Tab-separated table of C-alpha atoms in Angstrom:
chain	number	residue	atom	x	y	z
C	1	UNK	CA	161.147	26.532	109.890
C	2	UNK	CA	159.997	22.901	110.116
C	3	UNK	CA	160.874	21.346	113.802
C	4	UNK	CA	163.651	21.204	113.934
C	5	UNK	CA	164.337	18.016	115.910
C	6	UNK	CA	162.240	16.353	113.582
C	7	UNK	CA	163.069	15.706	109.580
C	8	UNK	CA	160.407	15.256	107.471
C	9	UNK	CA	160.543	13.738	104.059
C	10	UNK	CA	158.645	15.032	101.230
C	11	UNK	CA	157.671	12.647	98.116
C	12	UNK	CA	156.866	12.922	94.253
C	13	UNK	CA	155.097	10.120	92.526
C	14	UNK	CA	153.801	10.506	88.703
C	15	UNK	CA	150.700	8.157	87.804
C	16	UNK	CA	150.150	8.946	83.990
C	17	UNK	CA	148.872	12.861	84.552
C	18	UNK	CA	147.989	12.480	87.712
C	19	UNK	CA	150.939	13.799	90.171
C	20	UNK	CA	150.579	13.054	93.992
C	21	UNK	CA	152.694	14.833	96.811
C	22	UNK	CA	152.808	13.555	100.343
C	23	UNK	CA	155.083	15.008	102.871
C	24	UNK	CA	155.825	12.132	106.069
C	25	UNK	CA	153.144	9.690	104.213
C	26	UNK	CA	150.397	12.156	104.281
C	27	UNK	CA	148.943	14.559	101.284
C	28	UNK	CA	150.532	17.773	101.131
C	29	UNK	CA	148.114	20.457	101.498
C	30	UNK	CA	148.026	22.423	97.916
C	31	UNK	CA	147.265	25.239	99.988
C	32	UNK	CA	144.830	26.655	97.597
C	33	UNK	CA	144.021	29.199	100.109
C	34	UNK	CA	146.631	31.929	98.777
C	35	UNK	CA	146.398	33.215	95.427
C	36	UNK	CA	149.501	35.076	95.140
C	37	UNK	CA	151.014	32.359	93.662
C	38	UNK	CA	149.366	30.455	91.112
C	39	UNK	CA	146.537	27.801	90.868
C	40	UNK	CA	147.735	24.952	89.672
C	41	UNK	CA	147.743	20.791	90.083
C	42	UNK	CA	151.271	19.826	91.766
C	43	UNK	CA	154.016	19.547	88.826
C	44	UNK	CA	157.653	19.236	88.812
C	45	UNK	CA	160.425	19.195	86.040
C	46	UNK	CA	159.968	22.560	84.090
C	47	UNK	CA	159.373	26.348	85.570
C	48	UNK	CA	155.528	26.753	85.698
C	49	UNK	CA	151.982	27.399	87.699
C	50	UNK	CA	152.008	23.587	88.699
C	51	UNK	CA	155.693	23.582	90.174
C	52	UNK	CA	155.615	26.897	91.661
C	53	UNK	CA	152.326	25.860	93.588
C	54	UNK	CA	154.664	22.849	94.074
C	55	UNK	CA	157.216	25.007	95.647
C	56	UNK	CA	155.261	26.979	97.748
C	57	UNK	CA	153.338	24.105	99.148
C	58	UNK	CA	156.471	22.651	100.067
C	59	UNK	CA	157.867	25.916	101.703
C	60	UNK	CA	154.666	26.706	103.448
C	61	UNK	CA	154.574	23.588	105.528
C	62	UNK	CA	158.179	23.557	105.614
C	63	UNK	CA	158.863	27.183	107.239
C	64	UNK	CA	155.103	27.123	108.641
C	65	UNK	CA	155.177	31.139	107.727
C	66	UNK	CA	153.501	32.016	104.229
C	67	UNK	CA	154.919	35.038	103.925
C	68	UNK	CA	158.244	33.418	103.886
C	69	UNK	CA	157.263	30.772	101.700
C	70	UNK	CA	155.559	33.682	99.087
C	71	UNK	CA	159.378	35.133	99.062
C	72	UNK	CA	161.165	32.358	98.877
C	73	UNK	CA	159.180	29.997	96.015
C	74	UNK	CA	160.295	31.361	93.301
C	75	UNK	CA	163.805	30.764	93.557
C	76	UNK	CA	163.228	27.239	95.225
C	77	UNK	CA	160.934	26.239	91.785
C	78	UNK	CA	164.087	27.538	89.766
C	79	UNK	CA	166.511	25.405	91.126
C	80	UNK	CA	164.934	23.010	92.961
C	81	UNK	CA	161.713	21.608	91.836
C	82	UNK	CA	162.108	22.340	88.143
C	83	UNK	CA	165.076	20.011	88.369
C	84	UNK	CA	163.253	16.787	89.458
C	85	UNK	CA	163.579	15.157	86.383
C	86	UNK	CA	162.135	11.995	87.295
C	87	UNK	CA	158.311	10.258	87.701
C	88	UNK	CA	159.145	9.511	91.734
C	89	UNK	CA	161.522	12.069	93.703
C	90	UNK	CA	162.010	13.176	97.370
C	91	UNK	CA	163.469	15.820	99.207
C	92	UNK	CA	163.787	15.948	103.225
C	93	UNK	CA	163.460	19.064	105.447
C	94	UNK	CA	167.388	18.474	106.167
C	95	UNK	CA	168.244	18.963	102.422
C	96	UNK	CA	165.814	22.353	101.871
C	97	UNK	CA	167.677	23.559	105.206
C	98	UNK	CA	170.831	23.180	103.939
C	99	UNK	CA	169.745	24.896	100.082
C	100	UNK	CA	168.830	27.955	102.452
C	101	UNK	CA	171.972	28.494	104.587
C	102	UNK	CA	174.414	27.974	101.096
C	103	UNK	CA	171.714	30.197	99.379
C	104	UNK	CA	171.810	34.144	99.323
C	105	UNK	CA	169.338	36.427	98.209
C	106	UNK	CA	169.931	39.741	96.460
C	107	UNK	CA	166.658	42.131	97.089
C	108	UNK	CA	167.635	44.582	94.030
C	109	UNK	CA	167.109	44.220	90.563
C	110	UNK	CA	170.174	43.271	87.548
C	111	UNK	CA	170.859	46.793	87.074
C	112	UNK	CA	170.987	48.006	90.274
C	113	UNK	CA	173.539	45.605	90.866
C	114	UNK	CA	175.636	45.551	87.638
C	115	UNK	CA	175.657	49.800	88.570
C	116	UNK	CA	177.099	48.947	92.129
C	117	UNK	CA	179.198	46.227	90.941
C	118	UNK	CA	180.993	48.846	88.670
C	119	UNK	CA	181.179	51.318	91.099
C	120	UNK	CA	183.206	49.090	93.134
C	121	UNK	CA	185.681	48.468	90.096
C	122	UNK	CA	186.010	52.516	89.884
């Protein structure tokens, strides 16, 4: 995770089709450098290549682990970046901390848990 004693902000601004991310003032790095998730220009609003590079740039600066960030992008573009609606947005490291401790993550697929789910009702 981002230090800790430190919270950094990161920033959206649209210029026609042209979308630039900074994170404290500074370009976020797109990270092209992993290609498990895909290459894409920065986007935001909609579920797509551009916000779920978005989404894992963000996470991989913010946890500073990529293998965190690759498991953890996904859900963050779902309800997180695809809901920045507008041309300029910002999130801080404070906010994506607090998404992950009121967040839970269920490593099993729909019908594994709708079969445990009614199990318990049996």
């Amino acid at each position: 995770m981002a230090d800790s004693t430190k919270i950094s902000t990161y920033r959206g601004k649209r210029y026609g089709n042209l979308c630039l991310v900074t994170v404290d003032d500074s370009p976020l790095d797109r990270r092209l450098d992993i290609v498990a998730v895909p290459l894409a220009d920065f986007e935001w609003g909609y579920n797509g290549a551009g916000p779920a590079r978005l989404s894992f740039a963000i996470l991989a600066h913010y946890f500073r682990d990529d293998g965190k960030a690759i498991e953890a992008y996904r859900t963050f573009c779902d309800l997180v970046v695809s809901e920045f609606r507008e041309d300029d947005w910002s999130i801080t490291t404070k906010t994506i901390s607090g998404y992950f401790q009121s967040t839970v993550e269920v490593t099993m697929t729909l019908s594994e848990l709708l079969e445990r789910a009614r199990a318990l009702r049996e």
